[in-house]
Structures are given as C-alpha cells and as structure tokens.
Tab-separated table of C-alpha atoms in Angstrom:
chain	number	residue	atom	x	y	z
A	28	UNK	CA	101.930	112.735	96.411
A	29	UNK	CA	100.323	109.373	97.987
A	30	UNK	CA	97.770	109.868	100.924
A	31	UNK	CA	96.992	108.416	103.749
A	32	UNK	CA	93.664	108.781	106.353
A	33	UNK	CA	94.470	108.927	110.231
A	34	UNK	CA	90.843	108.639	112.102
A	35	UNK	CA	90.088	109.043	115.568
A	36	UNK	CA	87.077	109.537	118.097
A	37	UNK	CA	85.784	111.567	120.399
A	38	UNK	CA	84.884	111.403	124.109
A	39	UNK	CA	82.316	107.901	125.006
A	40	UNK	CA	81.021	105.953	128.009
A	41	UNK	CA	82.350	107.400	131.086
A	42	UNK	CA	85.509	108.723	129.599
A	43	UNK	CA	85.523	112.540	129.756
A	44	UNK	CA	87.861	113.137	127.054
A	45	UNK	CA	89.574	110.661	123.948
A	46	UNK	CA	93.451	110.989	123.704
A	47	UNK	CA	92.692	110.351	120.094
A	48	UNK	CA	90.742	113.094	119.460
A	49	UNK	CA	93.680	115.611	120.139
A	50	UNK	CA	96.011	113.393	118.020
A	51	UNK	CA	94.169	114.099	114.988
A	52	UNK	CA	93.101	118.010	115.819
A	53	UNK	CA	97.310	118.533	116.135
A	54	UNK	CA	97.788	116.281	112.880
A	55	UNK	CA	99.515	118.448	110.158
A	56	UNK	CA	98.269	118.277	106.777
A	57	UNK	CA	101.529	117.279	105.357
A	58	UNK	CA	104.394	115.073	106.466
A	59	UNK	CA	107.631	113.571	105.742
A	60	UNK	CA	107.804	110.220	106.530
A	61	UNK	CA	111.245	108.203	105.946
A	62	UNK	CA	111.737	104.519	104.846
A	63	UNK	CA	112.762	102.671	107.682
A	64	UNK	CA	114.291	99.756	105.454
A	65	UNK	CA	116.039	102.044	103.003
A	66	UNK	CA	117.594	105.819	102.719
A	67	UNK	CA	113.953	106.822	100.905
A	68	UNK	CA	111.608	110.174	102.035
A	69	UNK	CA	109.197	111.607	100.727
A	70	UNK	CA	106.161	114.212	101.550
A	71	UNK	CA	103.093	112.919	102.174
A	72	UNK	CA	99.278	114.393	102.398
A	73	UNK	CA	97.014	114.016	105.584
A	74	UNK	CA	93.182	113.360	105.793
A	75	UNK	CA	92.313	113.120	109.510
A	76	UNK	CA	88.534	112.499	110.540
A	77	UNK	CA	86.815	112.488	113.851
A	78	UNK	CA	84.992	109.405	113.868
A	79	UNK	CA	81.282	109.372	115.412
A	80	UNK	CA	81.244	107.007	118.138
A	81	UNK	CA	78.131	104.511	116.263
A	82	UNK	CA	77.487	102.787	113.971
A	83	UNK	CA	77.926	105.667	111.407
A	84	UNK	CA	81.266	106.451	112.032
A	85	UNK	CA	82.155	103.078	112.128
A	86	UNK	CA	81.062	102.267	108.869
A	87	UNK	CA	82.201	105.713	107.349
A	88	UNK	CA	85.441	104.566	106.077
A	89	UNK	CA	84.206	101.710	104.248
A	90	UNK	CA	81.262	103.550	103.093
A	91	UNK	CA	84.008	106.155	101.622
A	92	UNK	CA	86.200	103.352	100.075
A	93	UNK	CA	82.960	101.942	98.222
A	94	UNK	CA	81.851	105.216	97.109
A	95	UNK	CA	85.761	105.495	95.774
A	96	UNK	CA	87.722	107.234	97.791
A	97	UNK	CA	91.309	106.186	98.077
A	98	UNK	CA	94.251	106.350	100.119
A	99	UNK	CA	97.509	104.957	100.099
A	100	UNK	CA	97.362	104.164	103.821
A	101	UNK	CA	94.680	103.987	106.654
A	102	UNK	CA	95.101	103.849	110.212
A	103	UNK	CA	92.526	104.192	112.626
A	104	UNK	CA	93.405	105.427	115.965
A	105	UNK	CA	91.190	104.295	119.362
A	106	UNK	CA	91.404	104.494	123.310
A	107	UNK	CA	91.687	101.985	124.978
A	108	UNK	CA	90.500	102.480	128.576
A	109	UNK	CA	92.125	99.134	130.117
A	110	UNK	CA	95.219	99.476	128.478
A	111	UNK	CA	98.297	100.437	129.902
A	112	UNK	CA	100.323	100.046	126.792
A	113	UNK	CA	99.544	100.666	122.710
A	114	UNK	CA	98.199	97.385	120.954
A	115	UNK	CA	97.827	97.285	117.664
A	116	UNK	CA	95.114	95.448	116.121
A	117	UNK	CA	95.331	93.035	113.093
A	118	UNK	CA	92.427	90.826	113.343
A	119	UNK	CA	88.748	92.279	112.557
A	120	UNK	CA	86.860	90.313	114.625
A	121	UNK	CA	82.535	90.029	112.532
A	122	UNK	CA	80.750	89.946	115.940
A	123	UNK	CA	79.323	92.696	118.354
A	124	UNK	CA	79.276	92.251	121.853
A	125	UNK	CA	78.750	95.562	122.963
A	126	UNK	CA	78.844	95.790	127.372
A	127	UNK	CA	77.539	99.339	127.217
A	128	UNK	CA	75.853	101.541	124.783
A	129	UNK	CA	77.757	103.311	121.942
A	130	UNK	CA	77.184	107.137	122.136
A	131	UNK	CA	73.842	106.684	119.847
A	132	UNK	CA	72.587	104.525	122.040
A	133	UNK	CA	72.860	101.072	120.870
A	134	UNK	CA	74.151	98.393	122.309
A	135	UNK	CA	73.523	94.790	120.738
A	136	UNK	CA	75.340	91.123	121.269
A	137	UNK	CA	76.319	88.442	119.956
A	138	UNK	CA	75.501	90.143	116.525
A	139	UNK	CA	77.887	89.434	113.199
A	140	UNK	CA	78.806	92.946	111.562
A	141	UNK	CA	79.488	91.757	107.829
A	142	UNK	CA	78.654	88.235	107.897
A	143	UNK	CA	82.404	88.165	106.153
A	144	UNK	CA	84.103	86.049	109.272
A	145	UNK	CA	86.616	87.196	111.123
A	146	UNK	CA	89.024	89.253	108.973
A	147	UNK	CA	93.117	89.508	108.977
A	148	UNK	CA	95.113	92.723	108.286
A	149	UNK	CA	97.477	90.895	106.484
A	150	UNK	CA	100.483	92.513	107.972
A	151	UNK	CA	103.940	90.901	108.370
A	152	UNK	CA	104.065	91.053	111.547
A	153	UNK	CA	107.549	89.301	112.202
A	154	UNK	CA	109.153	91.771	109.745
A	155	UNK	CA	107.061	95.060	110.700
A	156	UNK	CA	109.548	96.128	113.630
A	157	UNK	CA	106.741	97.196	116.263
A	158	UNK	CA	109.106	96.866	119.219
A	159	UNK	CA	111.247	99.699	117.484
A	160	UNK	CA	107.960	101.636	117.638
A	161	UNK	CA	107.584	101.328	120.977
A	162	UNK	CA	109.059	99.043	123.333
A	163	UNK	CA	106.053	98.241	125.274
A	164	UNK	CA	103.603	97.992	122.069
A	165	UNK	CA	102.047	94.636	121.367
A	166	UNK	CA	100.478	92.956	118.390
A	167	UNK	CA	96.791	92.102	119.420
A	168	UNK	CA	94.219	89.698	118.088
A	169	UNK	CA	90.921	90.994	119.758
A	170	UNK	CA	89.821	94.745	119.284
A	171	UNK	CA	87.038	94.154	121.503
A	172	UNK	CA	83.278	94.073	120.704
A	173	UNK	CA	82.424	97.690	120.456
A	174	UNK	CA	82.832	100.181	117.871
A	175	UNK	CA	86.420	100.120	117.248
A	176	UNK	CA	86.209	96.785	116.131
A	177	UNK	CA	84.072	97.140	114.135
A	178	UNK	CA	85.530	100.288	112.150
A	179	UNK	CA	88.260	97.929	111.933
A	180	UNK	CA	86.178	95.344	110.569
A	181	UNK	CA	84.472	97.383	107.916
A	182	UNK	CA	87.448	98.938	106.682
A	183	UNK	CA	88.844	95.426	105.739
A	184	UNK	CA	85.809	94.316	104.608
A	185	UNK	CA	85.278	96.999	101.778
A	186	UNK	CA	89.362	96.409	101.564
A	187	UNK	CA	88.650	93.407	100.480
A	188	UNK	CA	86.773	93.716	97.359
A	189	UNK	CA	89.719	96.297	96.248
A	190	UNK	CA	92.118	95.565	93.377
A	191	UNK	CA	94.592	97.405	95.207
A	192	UNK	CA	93.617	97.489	98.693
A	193	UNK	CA	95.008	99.692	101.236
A	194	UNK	CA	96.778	98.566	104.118
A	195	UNK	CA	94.691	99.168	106.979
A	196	UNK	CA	95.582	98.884	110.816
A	197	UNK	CA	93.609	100.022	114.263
A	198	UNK	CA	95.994	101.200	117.072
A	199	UNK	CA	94.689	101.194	120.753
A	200	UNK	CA	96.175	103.493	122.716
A	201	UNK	CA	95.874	103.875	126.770
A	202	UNK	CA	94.257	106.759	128.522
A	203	UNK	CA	97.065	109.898	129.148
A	204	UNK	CA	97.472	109.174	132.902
A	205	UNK	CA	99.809	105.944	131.488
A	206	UNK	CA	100.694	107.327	128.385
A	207	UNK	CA	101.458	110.980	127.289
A	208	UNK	CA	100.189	112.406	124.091
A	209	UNK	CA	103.634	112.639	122.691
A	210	UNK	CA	104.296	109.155	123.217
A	211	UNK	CA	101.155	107.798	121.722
A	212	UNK	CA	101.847	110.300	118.308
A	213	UNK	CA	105.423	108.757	117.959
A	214	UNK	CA	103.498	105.533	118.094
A	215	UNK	CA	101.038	106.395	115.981
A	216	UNK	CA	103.686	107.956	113.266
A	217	UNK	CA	105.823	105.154	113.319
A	218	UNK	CA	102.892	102.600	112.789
A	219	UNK	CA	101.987	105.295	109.602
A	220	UNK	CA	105.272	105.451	108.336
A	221	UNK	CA	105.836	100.975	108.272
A	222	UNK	CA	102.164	101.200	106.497
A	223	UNK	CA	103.355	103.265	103.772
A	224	UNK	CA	107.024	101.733	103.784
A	225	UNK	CA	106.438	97.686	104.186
A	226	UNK	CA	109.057	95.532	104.956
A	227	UNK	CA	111.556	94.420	102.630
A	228	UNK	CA	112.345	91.206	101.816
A	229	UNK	CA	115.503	90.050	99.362
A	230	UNK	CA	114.871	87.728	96.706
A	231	UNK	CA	118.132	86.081	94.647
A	232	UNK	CA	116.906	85.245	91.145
A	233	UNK	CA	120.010	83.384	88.223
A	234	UNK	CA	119.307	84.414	85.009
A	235	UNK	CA	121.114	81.297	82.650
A	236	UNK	CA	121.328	82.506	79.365
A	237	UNK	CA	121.726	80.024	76.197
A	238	UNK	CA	123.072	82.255	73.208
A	239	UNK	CA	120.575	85.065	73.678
A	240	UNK	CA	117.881	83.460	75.645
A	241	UNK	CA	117.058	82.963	79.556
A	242	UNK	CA	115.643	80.281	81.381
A	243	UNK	CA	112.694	81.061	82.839
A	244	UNK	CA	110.196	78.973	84.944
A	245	UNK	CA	106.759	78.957	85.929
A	246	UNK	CA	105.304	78.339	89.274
A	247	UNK	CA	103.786	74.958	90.147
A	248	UNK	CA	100.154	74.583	91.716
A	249	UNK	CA	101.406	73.894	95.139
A	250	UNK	CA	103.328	77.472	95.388
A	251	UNK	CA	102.373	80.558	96.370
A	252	UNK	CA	100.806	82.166	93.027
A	253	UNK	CA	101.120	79.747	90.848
A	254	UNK	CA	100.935	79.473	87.213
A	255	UNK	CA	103.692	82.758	86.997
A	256	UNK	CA	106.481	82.732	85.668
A	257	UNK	CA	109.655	83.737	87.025
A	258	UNK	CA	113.417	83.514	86.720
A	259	UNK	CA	114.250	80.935	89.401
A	260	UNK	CA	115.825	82.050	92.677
A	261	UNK	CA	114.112	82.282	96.060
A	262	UNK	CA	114.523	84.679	99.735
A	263	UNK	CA	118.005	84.822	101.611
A	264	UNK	CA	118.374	82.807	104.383
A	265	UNK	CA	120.093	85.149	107.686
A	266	UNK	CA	123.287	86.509	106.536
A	267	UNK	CA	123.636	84.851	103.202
A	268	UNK	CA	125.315	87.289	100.366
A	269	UNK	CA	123.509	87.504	96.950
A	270	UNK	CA	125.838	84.977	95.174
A	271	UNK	CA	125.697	82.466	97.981
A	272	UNK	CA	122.151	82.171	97.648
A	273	UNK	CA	121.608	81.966	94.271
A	274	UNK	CA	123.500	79.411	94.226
A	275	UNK	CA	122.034	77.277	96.622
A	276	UNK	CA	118.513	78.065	95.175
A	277	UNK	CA	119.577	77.439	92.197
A	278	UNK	CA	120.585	73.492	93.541
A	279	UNK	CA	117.539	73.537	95.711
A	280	UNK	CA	114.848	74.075	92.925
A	281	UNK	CA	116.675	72.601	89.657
A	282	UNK	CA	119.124	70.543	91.230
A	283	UNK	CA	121.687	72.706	88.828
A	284	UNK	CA	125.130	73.152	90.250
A	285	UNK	CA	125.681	77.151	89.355
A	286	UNK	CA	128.287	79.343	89.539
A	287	UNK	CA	127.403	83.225	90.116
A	288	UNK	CA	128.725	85.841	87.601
A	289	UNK	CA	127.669	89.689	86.940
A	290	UNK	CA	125.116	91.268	88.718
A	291	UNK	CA	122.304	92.958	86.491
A	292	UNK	CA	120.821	94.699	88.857
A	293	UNK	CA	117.819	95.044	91.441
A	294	UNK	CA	113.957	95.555	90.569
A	295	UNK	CA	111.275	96.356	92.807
A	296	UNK	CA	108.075	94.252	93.419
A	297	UNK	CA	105.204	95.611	95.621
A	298	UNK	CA	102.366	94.150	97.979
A	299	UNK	CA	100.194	95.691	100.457
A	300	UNK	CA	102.237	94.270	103.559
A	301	UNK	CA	105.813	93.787	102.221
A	302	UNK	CA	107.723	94.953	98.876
A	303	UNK	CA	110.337	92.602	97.375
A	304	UNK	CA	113.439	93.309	95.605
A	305	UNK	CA	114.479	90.898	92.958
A	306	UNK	CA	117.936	90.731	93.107
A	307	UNK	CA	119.325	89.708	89.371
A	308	UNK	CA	122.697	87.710	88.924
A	309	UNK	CA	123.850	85.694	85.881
A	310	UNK	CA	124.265	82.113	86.819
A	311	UNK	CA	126.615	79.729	84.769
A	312	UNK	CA	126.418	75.873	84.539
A	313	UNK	CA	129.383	73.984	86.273
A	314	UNK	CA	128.557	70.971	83.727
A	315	UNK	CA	126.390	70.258	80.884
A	316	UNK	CA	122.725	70.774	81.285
A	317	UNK	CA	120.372	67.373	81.217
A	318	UNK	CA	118.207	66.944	78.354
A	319	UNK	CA	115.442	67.671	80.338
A	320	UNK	CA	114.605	70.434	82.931
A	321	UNK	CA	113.034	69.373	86.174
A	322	UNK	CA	112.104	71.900	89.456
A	323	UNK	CA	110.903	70.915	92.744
A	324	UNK	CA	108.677	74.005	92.728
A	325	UNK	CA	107.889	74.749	88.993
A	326	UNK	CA	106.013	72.926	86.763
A	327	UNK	CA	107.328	73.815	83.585
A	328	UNK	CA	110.408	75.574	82.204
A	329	UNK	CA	111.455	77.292	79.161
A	330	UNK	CA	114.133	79.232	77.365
A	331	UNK	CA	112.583	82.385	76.502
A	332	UNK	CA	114.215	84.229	73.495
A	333	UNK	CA	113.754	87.842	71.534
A	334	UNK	CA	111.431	86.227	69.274
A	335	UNK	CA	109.105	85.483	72.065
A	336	UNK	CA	106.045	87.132	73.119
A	337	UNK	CA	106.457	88.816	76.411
A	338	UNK	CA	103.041	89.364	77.484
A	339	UNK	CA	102.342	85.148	76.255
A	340	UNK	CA	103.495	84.675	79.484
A	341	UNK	CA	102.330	85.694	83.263
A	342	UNK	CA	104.879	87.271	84.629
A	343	UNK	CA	105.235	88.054	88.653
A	344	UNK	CA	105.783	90.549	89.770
A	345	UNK	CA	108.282	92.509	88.143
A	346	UNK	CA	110.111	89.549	86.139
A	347	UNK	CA	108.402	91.065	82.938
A	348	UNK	CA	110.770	94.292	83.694
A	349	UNK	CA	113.343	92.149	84.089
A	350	UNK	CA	112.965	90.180	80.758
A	351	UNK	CA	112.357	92.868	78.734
A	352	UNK	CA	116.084	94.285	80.203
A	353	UNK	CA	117.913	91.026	80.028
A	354	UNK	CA	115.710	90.368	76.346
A	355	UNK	CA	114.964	93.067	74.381
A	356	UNK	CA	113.056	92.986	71.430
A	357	UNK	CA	114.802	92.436	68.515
C-alpha cells in the first residue's frame, strides 16, 4: 500500500485558529484515491502531522526524509491569510524575509534557508489539471518569506539528494470566511490524488525488425537523457492516432518512410511528475533501407538481435521490457 504525508499547522500571528489544522485532525487514515487519467483505484495509507509553526516544524519533514522516512507523496497544507482563493506553490523560494515573528519567536531577513537557490517542484503544470481541482485555484511562484516557505523549501531540498524523490507540493489555502472547510479538503484531495497519479503522456515507438532483430537507437547529447537507448518514436501531437504518429516520427527522426502494422502492446514508464506509456507498433519500410542509418536526434543506431546482451545497453525507461518481449533470449 503506497503512503503519502498531509501536514498542516496550527493557529500563528493574529490568526485565532488555522483552517489547516482541522483538515488534518478530520483526515482518515486510509483513502481511496482514483486515477484521474485512467480507470485505476487503489487504497492508500495516511500520515498527517501538525506542523510547529518555527523553524522546527519547518525543517521536520526534511529532517524525517534524511533520517529515511519515505512516502510516496507529500503535500503540505498552509493558510494563507490574504488569499481569497487556493494557490498552490511550486517554487521553494532559499530566502527568509520574515514581517513578523514565527510562533517561537524569530523573525530574521533577508536570510538564505539552504544556501541551495531557489528550488522547483518539478510539476507539469500544463498537464496537472488544477482548474478541474478548483476553478478559482492558481499555480503560484512565491510562498512568501515565512515558515511555509520554507517547509516547502526544505522538503525539496532533502528531495533532492533522493534516488527516488517524492513529489512534493505546498497548497495555500484562504481563511474559512472565503472558503469553507469542505471546499479547501476537495482541494486538498484532488491536489493528493494528481501527486500520486501524474499526468500521462503517450509516446508512439516503431519497432523495424530485420529477420529476428529490432532497430534500436540511442539518444544523442543534445536530447533529453542522452546516451539511452530506445526504439525510435516520440509524443502525439493533439488528436493524432497511434499509427499516424509513428509514422511521422518515424520520417521526422530517420527520415524513413514507414508503414504501421500490429500493435504489440503498451508499457509503462514512471517519473516523479508525469508517467509515460510507450505505445509499441511494428513499422515496415516502404523502400529499401540506405546503407547507412542516420537520426536527427540519435547518435548511433543498431540492430539488436537474441544474441545480444540486454543489459550492454542503457535502456530508458522501460524499452529494456520491451526488448526482452519483442527479443527473447534464445
């Protein structure tokens, strides 16, 4: 069962009372949460933690993560006096510039937190679907200089060191007289639930097989990671079917004319802020291949064969899944 940590605060400054506060007292310990992109659910376990308004309980989360602690999501929950609408923070900003005292009684400016820089969620933010969250939400880029910025902050920070890291968000929400409780816990849910369940995003790959071996390719040094290998293929443009855009990738990167054949099927690839499904089609040459293979975006390709090595190569993703299915071992 993954996990996932939901943190709030308590009362600070003039405020009487923290919305957040009863959003994580009424938290159940278990929840289903459903896959927005797909027909997926599953049940889910719940560590909620009052947060002391300081230092301390800014820096408890990260301390946690360093100590080893991990969850499969983390979203840190705030008021936001000012607001009048939930913003959702992205953007760890390393500085303090704190206009009143925290509830320890420091207050310091112009101070760096980390010394790390400024530091980005990561989130796909044109794909995450926040307006189906709430209308009214908003994607923000300044969590202020006080303590929730700086949970924010140090959450990222020990993120960052991570193999795996978590994804991580903070989410403002305004004070009860312009938002009701119920309102800000849908928000709050729905910004949980796109956490666990990142956007998807299609990828066509052509698998051109030569007797019993596939062309493969490896990633050049101006692509995102290069030095993988891959079968080539790219994202669908809007409203392109599978075969369409194989094809045209398939022109695009090799300058191959393909036709598409037999569909072998759909593998899953996972990152903190978006999961990718590799879409697998045969491809088949309309005329004779050149002598030599040339890519705009790979700098090498091969045929790769049962007699190969699969783990010779560095595979992304989950191409070395799909090799050993359309290769096996002999």
């Amino acid at each position: 069962m993954r996990r996932v940590l939901v943190t709030g605060f308590g009362a600070f400054s003039t405020h009487s009372s923290n919305p957040t506060e009863a959003l994580i007292a009424s938290w159940p310990e278990q929840m289903v949460v459903q896959d927005p992109w797909t027909d997926a659910s599953e049940r889910v376990e719940v560590e909620t933690r009052l947060l002391s308004v300081d230092e301390s309980g800014a820096a408890e989360t990260a301390r946690r993560l360093a100590e080893g602690k991990r969850w499969d999501a983390i979203l840190h929950l705030g008021l936001c006096g000012s607001c009048t609408h939930a913003r959702v923070e992205w953007l760890g900003r390393d500085g303090l510039t704190m206009r009143e005292p925290d509830n320890s009684g420091r207050q310091v400016n112009d101070a760096t937190i980390t010394g790390m820089g400024d530091l980005k969620a990561g989130v796909d933010r044109e794909r995450f679907g926040l307006s189906t969250c709430d209308p009214d939400a908003t994607w923000s880029d300044d969590a202020g200089g006080y303590v929730c910025n700086e949970t924010l902050h140090r959450t990222l920070a020990a993120s960052a060191s991570l193999i795996r890291p978590p994804p991580a968000l903070f989410l403002h929400v305004p004070p009860e007289d312009h938002w009701p409780l119920t309102r800000s816990r849908s928000m709050a849910e729905c910004v949980l639930t796109r956490l666990l369940y990142p956007p998807v995003i299609d990828v066509a790959a052509g698998a051109l097989f030569a007797g019993n071996q596939v062309l493969v390719a490896r990633r050049g040094p101006d692509e995102a990671a290069p030095g993988r290998w891959e079968l080539p293929g790219g994202k669908f443009e809007p409203g392109e079917e599978l075969e369409d855009a194989v094809v045209r990738e398939w022109m695009e990167e090799l300058g191959i004319e393909v036709t598409a054949g037999v569909h072998r099927g759909a593998w899953w690839g996972v990152q903190p802020w978006r999961r990718y499904r590799i879409n697998v089609i045969e491809v088949h040459a309309v005329n004779p291949l050149p002598s030599v293979l040339t890519s705009e975006a790979h700098d090498s390709l091969r045929w790769f064969g049962p007699s190969d090595e699969i783990d010779a190569y560095d595979w992304l993703g989950p191409d070395r899944d799909v090799m050993l299915t359309l290769v096996p071992s002999p």
